[in-house]
Amino acid sequence: NVANRLLYACRVVRKARANNMTVAVWTRDAHKLDFFARQLWSFEPTGFYPHVAADDELAAETPIVYHTDEKLLPARDVLILLDDEVPDDWKTLFDRFGRVIDIVGATEAERLPARQRFKTYRAAGLSPIAHDQGAHNA
């Protein structure tokens, strides 16, 4: 329930990095990922969050990676999902991460697919925990 999913993802990255955690970010939308990467440079005037595409030669030593192909994402402490659908083979993907954060937007157009993702997770035996960030988001 956030007004801006990409900005909120940047805030999640900031919190994860403050706790020395590594992060992977996924969506099928290349434009969205490009915009997210640019926002990491500008959302906080004094912050620096090193990030590269997961297929970059520096990915192994960079704490934040992102890609449209979930198979290329290396294991990290946190996986941030920015897509409207669950990833292909999501069960196998999720096993590579300590925590998975599926960010849900505030509009009905964003909530409808989020509800479907939630049902998918529940049907597979997961117990997703919803955190309403509506009062806290930018």
mmCIF file with all atom_site columns, C-alpha atoms in Angstrom:
data_model
loop_
_atom_site.group_PDB
_atom_site.id
_atom_site.type_symbol
_atom_site.label_atom_id
_atom_site.label_alt_id
_atom_site.label_comp_id
_atom_site.label_asym_id
_atom_site.label_entity_id
_atom_site.label_seq_id
_atom_site.pdbx_PDB_ins_code
_atom_site.Cartn_x
_atom_site.Cartn_y
_atom_site.Cartn_z
_atom_site.occupancy
_atom_site.B_iso_or_equiv
_atom_site.pdbx_formal_charge
_atom_site.auth_seq_id
_atom_site.auth_comp_id
_atom_site.auth_asym_id
_atom_site.auth_atom_id
_atom_site.pdbx_PDB_model_num
ATOM 1   C CA . ASN A 1 1   ? 0.000  0.000   0.000   1.00 0.00 ? 1   ASN A CA 1
ATOM 2   C CA . VAL A 1 2   ? 2.663  2.504   -1.057  1.00 0.00 ? 2   VAL A CA 1
ATOM 3   C CA . ALA A 1 3   ? 2.172  5.517   -3.302  1.00 0.00 ? 3   ALA A CA 1
ATOM 4   C CA . ASN A 1 4   ? 5.406  4.957   -5.241  1.00 0.00 ? 4   ASN A CA 1
ATOM 5   C CA . ARG A 1 5   ? 6.709  1.389   -5.463  1.00 0.00 ? 5   ARG A CA 1
ATOM 6   C CA . LEU A 1 6   ? 10.110 2.357   -6.856  1.00 0.00 ? 6   LEU A CA 1
ATOM 7   C CA . LEU A 1 7   ? 10.774 5.020   -4.257  1.00 0.00 ? 7   LEU A CA 1
ATOM 8   C CA . TYR A 1 8   ? 9.686  2.628   -1.536  1.00 0.00 ? 8   TYR A CA 1
ATOM 9   C CA . ALA A 1 9   ? 12.048 -0.007  -2.966  1.00 0.00 ? 9   ALA A CA 1
ATOM 10  C CA . CYS A 1 10  ? 14.868 2.537   -2.606  1.00 0.00 ? 10  CYS A CA 1
ATOM 11  C CA . ARG A 1 11  ? 13.910 2.985   1.035   1.00 0.00 ? 11  ARG A CA 1
ATOM 12  C CA . VAL A 1 12  ? 13.969 -0.789  1.555   1.00 0.00 ? 12  VAL A CA 1
ATOM 13  C CA . VAL A 1 13  ? 17.439 -0.863  -0.015  1.00 0.00 ? 13  VAL A CA 1
ATOM 14  C CA . ARG A 1 14  ? 18.579 1.922   2.318   1.00 0.00 ? 14  ARG A CA 1
ATOM 15  C CA . LYS A 1 15  ? 17.342 -0.001  5.369   1.00 0.00 ? 15  LYS A CA 1
ATOM 16  C CA . ALA A 1 16  ? 18.852 -3.286  4.173   1.00 0.00 ? 16  ALA A CA 1
ATOM 17  C CA . ARG A 1 17  ? 22.227 -1.675  3.504   1.00 0.00 ? 17  ARG A CA 1
ATOM 18  C CA . ALA A 1 18  ? 22.152 0.042   6.906   1.00 0.00 ? 18  ALA A CA 1
ATOM 19  C CA . ASN A 1 19  ? 21.989 -3.511  8.280   1.00 0.00 ? 19  ASN A CA 1
ATOM 20  C CA . ASN A 1 20  ? 24.806 -4.648  5.958   1.00 0.00 ? 20  ASN A CA 1
ATOM 21  C CA . MET A 1 21  ? 22.438 -6.836  3.936   1.00 0.00 ? 21  MET A CA 1
ATOM 22  C CA . THR A 1 22  ? 22.757 -7.589  0.230   1.00 0.00 ? 22  THR A CA 1
ATOM 23  C CA . VAL A 1 23  ? 19.807 -7.010  -2.099  1.00 0.00 ? 23  VAL A CA 1
ATOM 24  C CA . ALA A 1 24  ? 18.460 -8.274  -5.421  1.00 0.00 ? 24  ALA A CA 1
ATOM 25  C CA . VAL A 1 25  ? 15.635 -6.519  -7.283  1.00 0.00 ? 25  VAL A CA 1
ATOM 26  C CA . TRP A 1 26  ? 13.436 -8.109  -9.932  1.00 0.00 ? 26  TRP A CA 1
ATOM 27  C CA . THR A 1 27  ? 10.755 -7.140  -12.406 1.00 0.00 ? 27  THR A CA 1
ATOM 28  C CA . ARG A 1 28  ? 10.165 -8.159  -16.016 1.00 0.00 ? 28  ARG A CA 1
ATOM 29  C CA . ASP A 1 29  ? 9.905  -4.464  -16.956 1.00 0.00 ? 29  ASP A CA 1
ATOM 30  C CA . ALA A 1 30  ? 13.327 -3.219  -18.142 1.00 0.00 ? 30  ALA A CA 1
ATOM 31  C CA . HIS A 1 31  ? 12.192 0.419   -18.106 1.00 0.00 ? 31  HIS A CA 1
ATOM 32  C CA . LYS A 1 32  ? 11.039 0.114   -14.508 1.00 0.00 ? 32  LYS A CA 1
ATOM 33  C CA . LEU A 1 33  ? 14.386 -1.419  -13.498 1.00 0.00 ? 33  LEU A CA 1
ATOM 34  C CA . ASP A 1 34  ? 16.297 1.317   -15.315 1.00 0.00 ? 34  ASP A CA 1
ATOM 35  C CA . PHE A 1 35  ? 14.259 3.970   -13.524 1.00 0.00 ? 35  PHE A CA 1
ATOM 36  C CA . PHE A 1 36  ? 14.812 2.196   -10.201 1.00 0.00 ? 36  PHE A CA 1
ATOM 37  C CA . ALA A 1 37  ? 18.580 2.142   -10.781 1.00 0.00 ? 37  ALA A CA 1
ATOM 38  C CA . ARG A 1 38  ? 18.544 5.870   -11.573 1.00 0.00 ? 38  ARG A CA 1
ATOM 39  C CA . GLN A 1 39  ? 16.483 6.557   -8.454  1.00 0.00 ? 39  GLN A CA 1
ATOM 40  C CA . LEU A 1 40  ? 19.109 4.835   -6.320  1.00 0.00 ? 40  LEU A CA 1
ATOM 41  C CA . TRP A 1 41  ? 21.501 7.596   -7.403  1.00 0.00 ? 41  TRP A CA 1
ATOM 42  C CA . SER A 1 42  ? 19.163 10.445  -6.571  1.00 0.00 ? 42  SER A CA 1
ATOM 43  C CA . PHE A 1 43  ? 16.567 9.540   -3.951  1.00 0.00 ? 43  PHE A CA 1
ATOM 44  C CA . GLU A 1 44  ? 18.865 10.491  -1.082  1.00 0.00 ? 44  GLU A CA 1
ATOM 45  C CA . PRO A 1 45  ? 21.257 13.437  -1.601  1.00 0.00 ? 45  PRO A CA 1
ATOM 46  C CA . THR A 1 46  ? 24.002 12.077  0.653   1.00 0.00 ? 46  THR A CA 1
ATOM 47  C CA . GLY A 1 47  ? 23.471 8.356   0.153   1.00 0.00 ? 47  GLY A CA 1
ATOM 48  C CA . PHE A 1 48  ? 25.447 6.066   -2.117  1.00 0.00 ? 48  PHE A CA 1
ATOM 49  C CA . TYR A 1 49  ? 24.121 2.622   -2.917  1.00 0.00 ? 49  TYR A CA 1
ATOM 50  C CA . PRO A 1 50  ? 26.420 0.671   -5.271  1.00 0.00 ? 50  PRO A CA 1
ATOM 51  C CA . HIS A 1 51  ? 24.346 -1.329  -7.719  1.00 0.00 ? 51  HIS A CA 1
ATOM 52  C CA . VAL A 1 52  ? 24.778 -3.127  -11.037 1.00 0.00 ? 52  VAL A CA 1
ATOM 53  C CA . ALA A 1 53  ? 22.811 -5.425  -13.289 1.00 0.00 ? 53  ALA A CA 1
ATOM 54  C CA . ALA A 1 54  ? 23.067 -9.052  -12.189 1.00 0.00 ? 54  ALA A CA 1
ATOM 55  C CA . ASP A 1 55  ? 24.904 -9.954  -15.407 1.00 0.00 ? 55  ASP A CA 1
ATOM 56  C CA . ASP A 1 56  ? 27.559 -7.246  -14.899 1.00 0.00 ? 56  ASP A CA 1
ATOM 57  C CA . GLU A 1 57  ? 31.114 -8.451  -14.280 1.00 0.00 ? 57  GLU A CA 1
ATOM 58  C CA . LEU A 1 58  ? 31.056 -6.631  -10.918 1.00 0.00 ? 58  LEU A CA 1
ATOM 59  C CA . ALA A 1 59  ? 27.833 -8.266  -9.677  1.00 0.00 ? 59  ALA A CA 1
ATOM 60  C CA . ALA A 1 60  ? 29.576 -10.750 -7.384  1.00 0.00 ? 60  ALA A CA 1
ATOM 61  C CA . GLU A 1 61  ? 31.167 -7.932  -5.387  1.00 0.00 ? 61  GLU A CA 1
ATOM 62  C CA . THR A 1 62  ? 28.311 -5.419  -5.559  1.00 0.00 ? 62  THR A CA 1
ATOM 63  C CA . PRO A 1 63  ? 25.774 -5.442  -2.705  1.00 0.00 ? 63  PRO A CA 1
ATOM 64  C CA . ILE A 1 64  ? 22.764 -4.474  -4.853  1.00 0.00 ? 64  ILE A CA 1
ATOM 65  C CA . VAL A 1 65  ? 21.933 -6.255  -8.103  1.00 0.00 ? 65  VAL A CA 1
ATOM 66  C CA . TYR A 1 66  ? 18.906 -6.169  -10.372 1.00 0.00 ? 66  TYR A CA 1
ATOM 67  C CA . HIS A 1 67  ? 17.677 -7.865  -13.520 1.00 0.00 ? 67  HIS A CA 1
ATOM 68  C CA . THR A 1 68  ? 14.621 -8.725  -15.604 1.00 0.00 ? 68  THR A CA 1
ATOM 69  C CA . ASP A 1 69  ? 15.685 -12.386 -15.767 1.00 0.00 ? 69  ASP A CA 1
ATOM 70  C CA . GLU A 1 70  ? 15.222 -13.873 -12.321 1.00 0.00 ? 70  GLU A CA 1
ATOM 71  C CA . LYS A 1 71  ? 17.468 -16.813 -13.202 1.00 0.00 ? 71  LYS A CA 1
ATOM 72  C CA . LEU A 1 72  ? 20.426 -14.408 -13.299 1.00 0.00 ? 72  LEU A CA 1
ATOM 73  C CA . LEU A 1 73  ? 19.866 -13.074 -9.788  1.00 0.00 ? 73  LEU A CA 1
ATOM 74  C CA . PRO A 1 74  ? 22.471 -14.398 -7.355  1.00 0.00 ? 74  PRO A CA 1
ATOM 75  C CA . ALA A 1 75  ? 21.554 -15.350 -3.808  1.00 0.00 ? 75  ALA A CA 1
ATOM 76  C CA . ARG A 1 76  ? 21.241 -12.307 -1.576  1.00 0.00 ? 76  ARG A CA 1
ATOM 77  C CA . ASP A 1 77  ? 19.845 -11.511 1.861   1.00 0.00 ? 77  ASP A CA 1
ATOM 78  C CA . VAL A 1 78  ? 16.797 -9.707  0.431   1.00 0.00 ? 78  VAL A CA 1
ATOM 79  C CA . LEU A 1 79  ? 14.813 -10.024 -2.801  1.00 0.00 ? 79  LEU A CA 1
ATOM 80  C CA . ILE A 1 80  ? 12.599 -7.076  -3.748  1.00 0.00 ? 80  ILE A CA 1
ATOM 81  C CA . LEU A 1 81  ? 9.794  -7.827  -6.210  1.00 0.00 ? 81  LEU A CA 1
ATOM 82  C CA . LEU A 1 82  ? 8.483  -4.973  -8.355  1.00 0.00 ? 82  LEU A CA 1
ATOM 83  C CA . ASP A 1 83  ? 6.459  -6.925  -10.906 1.00 0.00 ? 83  ASP A CA 1
ATOM 84  C CA . ASP A 1 84  ? 2.706  -7.412  -11.108 1.00 0.00 ? 84  ASP A CA 1
ATOM 85  C CA . GLU A 1 85  ? 3.067  -11.183 -11.490 1.00 0.00 ? 85  GLU A CA 1
ATOM 86  C CA . VAL A 1 86  ? 4.993  -13.794 -9.570  1.00 0.00 ? 86  VAL A CA 1
ATOM 87  C CA . PRO A 1 87  ? 8.292  -14.767 -11.190 1.00 0.00 ? 87  PRO A CA 1
ATOM 88  C CA . ASP A 1 88  ? 8.507  -17.949 -13.215 1.00 0.00 ? 88  ASP A CA 1
ATOM 89  C CA . ASP A 1 89  ? 9.615  -20.796 -10.962 1.00 0.00 ? 89  ASP A CA 1
ATOM 90  C CA . TRP A 1 90  ? 9.190  -18.471 -8.012  1.00 0.00 ? 90  TRP A CA 1
ATOM 91  C CA . LYS A 1 91  ? 9.435  -21.223 -5.395  1.00 0.00 ? 91  LYS A CA 1
ATOM 92  C CA . THR A 1 92  ? 12.974 -22.085 -6.479  1.00 0.00 ? 92  THR A CA 1
ATOM 93  C CA . LEU A 1 93  ? 13.845 -18.402 -6.762  1.00 0.00 ? 93  LEU A CA 1
ATOM 94  C CA . PHE A 1 94  ? 12.598 -17.556 -3.271  1.00 0.00 ? 94  PHE A CA 1
ATOM 95  C CA . ASP A 1 95  ? 14.737 -20.323 -1.746  1.00 0.00 ? 95  ASP A CA 1
ATOM 96  C CA . ARG A 1 96  ? 17.874 -18.338 -2.674  1.00 0.00 ? 96  ARG A CA 1
ATOM 97  C CA . PHE A 1 97  ? 16.936 -15.372 -0.479  1.00 0.00 ? 97  PHE A CA 1
ATOM 98  C CA . GLY A 1 98  ? 16.664 -14.838 3.251   1.00 0.00 ? 98  GLY A CA 1
ATOM 99  C CA . ARG A 1 99  ? 13.711 -12.483 2.868   1.00 0.00 ? 99  ARG A CA 1
ATOM 100 C CA . VAL A 1 100 ? 11.364 -11.684 -0.011  1.00 0.00 ? 100 VAL A CA 1
ATOM 101 C CA . ILE A 1 101 ? 9.626  -8.310  -0.131  1.00 0.00 ? 101 ILE A CA 1
ATOM 102 C CA . ASP A 1 102 ? 6.768  -7.938  -2.607  1.00 0.00 ? 102 ASP A CA 1
ATOM 103 C CA . ILE A 1 103 ? 5.984  -4.224  -2.755  1.00 0.00 ? 103 ILE A CA 1
ATOM 104 C CA . VAL A 1 104 ? 2.328  -3.376  -3.390  1.00 0.00 ? 104 VAL A CA 1
ATOM 105 C CA . GLY A 1 105 ? 1.205  -0.034  -4.788  1.00 0.00 ? 105 GLY A CA 1
ATOM 106 C CA . ALA A 1 106 ? -1.748 1.977   -3.511  1.00 0.00 ? 106 ALA A CA 1
ATOM 107 C CA . THR A 1 107 ? -3.826 2.122   -6.687  1.00 0.00 ? 107 THR A CA 1
ATOM 108 C CA . GLU A 1 108 ? -6.511 -0.431  -7.453  1.00 0.00 ? 108 GLU A CA 1
ATOM 109 C CA . ALA A 1 109 ? -4.650 -1.317  -10.665 1.00 0.00 ? 109 ALA A CA 1
ATOM 110 C CA . GLU A 1 110 ? -1.669 -2.305  -8.499  1.00 0.00 ? 110 GLU A CA 1
ATOM 111 C CA . ARG A 1 111 ? -3.686 -3.950  -5.741  1.00 0.00 ? 111 ARG A CA 1
ATOM 112 C CA . LEU A 1 112 ? -5.602 -6.365  -7.977  1.00 0.00 ? 112 LEU A CA 1
ATOM 113 C CA . PRO A 1 113 ? -2.509 -8.246  -9.210  1.00 0.00 ? 113 PRO A CA 1
ATOM 114 C CA . ALA A 1 114 ? -1.052 -8.048  -5.688  1.00 0.00 ? 114 ALA A CA 1
ATOM 115 C CA . ARG A 1 115 ? -4.093 -9.873  -4.338  1.00 0.00 ? 115 ARG A CA 1
ATOM 116 C CA . GLN A 1 116 ? -3.559 -12.593 -6.935  1.00 0.00 ? 116 GLN A CA 1
ATOM 117 C CA . ARG A 1 117 ? 0.116  -12.913 -5.962  1.00 0.00 ? 117 ARG A CA 1
ATOM 118 C CA . PHE A 1 118 ? -0.909 -13.174 -2.302  1.00 0.00 ? 118 PHE A CA 1
ATOM 119 C CA . LYS A 1 119 ? -3.367 -15.968 -3.165  1.00 0.00 ? 119 LYS A CA 1
ATOM 120 C CA . THR A 1 120 ? -0.659 -17.765 -5.144  1.00 0.00 ? 120 THR A CA 1
ATOM 121 C CA . TYR A 1 121 ? 1.724  -17.624 -2.195  1.00 0.00 ? 121 TYR A CA 1
ATOM 122 C CA . ARG A 1 122 ? -0.962 -18.816 0.246   1.00 0.00 ? 122 ARG A CA 1
ATOM 123 C CA . ALA A 1 123 ? -2.042 -21.662 -2.045  1.00 0.00 ? 123 ALA A CA 1
ATOM 124 C CA . ALA A 1 124 ? 1.577  -22.859 -2.079  1.00 0.00 ? 124 ALA A CA 1
ATOM 125 C CA . GLY A 1 125 ? 1.647  -23.008 1.709   1.00 0.00 ? 125 GLY A CA 1
ATOM 126 C CA . LEU A 1 126 ? 3.481  -19.757 2.382   1.00 0.00 ? 126 LEU A CA 1
ATOM 127 C CA . SER A 1 127 ? 2.274  -17.362 5.048   1.00 0.00 ? 127 SER A CA 1
ATOM 128 C CA . PRO A 1 128 ? 2.976  -13.892 3.676   1.00 0.00 ? 128 PRO A CA 1
ATOM 129 C CA . ILE A 1 129 ? 2.956  -11.097 6.217   1.00 0.00 ? 129 ILE A CA 1
ATOM 130 C CA . ALA A 1 130 ? 1.361  -7.861  5.035   1.00 0.00 ? 130 ALA A CA 1
ATOM 131 C CA . HIS A 1 131 ? 2.772  -4.580  6.314   1.00 0.00 ? 131 HIS A CA 1
ATOM 132 C CA . ASP A 1 132 ? 0.549  -1.610  5.493   1.00 0.00 ? 132 ASP A CA 1
ATOM 133 C CA . GLN A 1 133 ? 2.969  1.216   4.813   1.00 0.00 ? 133 GLN A CA 1
ATOM 134 C CA . GLY A 1 134 ? 0.293  3.626   3.581   1.00 0.00 ? 134 GLY A CA 1
ATOM 135 C CA . ALA A 1 135 ? 0.792  6.041   6.463   1.00 0.00 ? 135 ALA A CA 1
ATOM 136 C CA . HIS A 1 136 ? 4.582  5.881   6.142   1.00 0.00 ? 136 HIS A CA 1
ATOM 137 C CA . ASN A 1 137 ? 5.274  6.152   2.410   1.00 0.00 ? 137 ASN A CA 1
ATOM 138 C CA . ALA A 1 138 ? 6.396  9.105   0.373   1.00 0.00 ? 138 ALA A CA 1
#
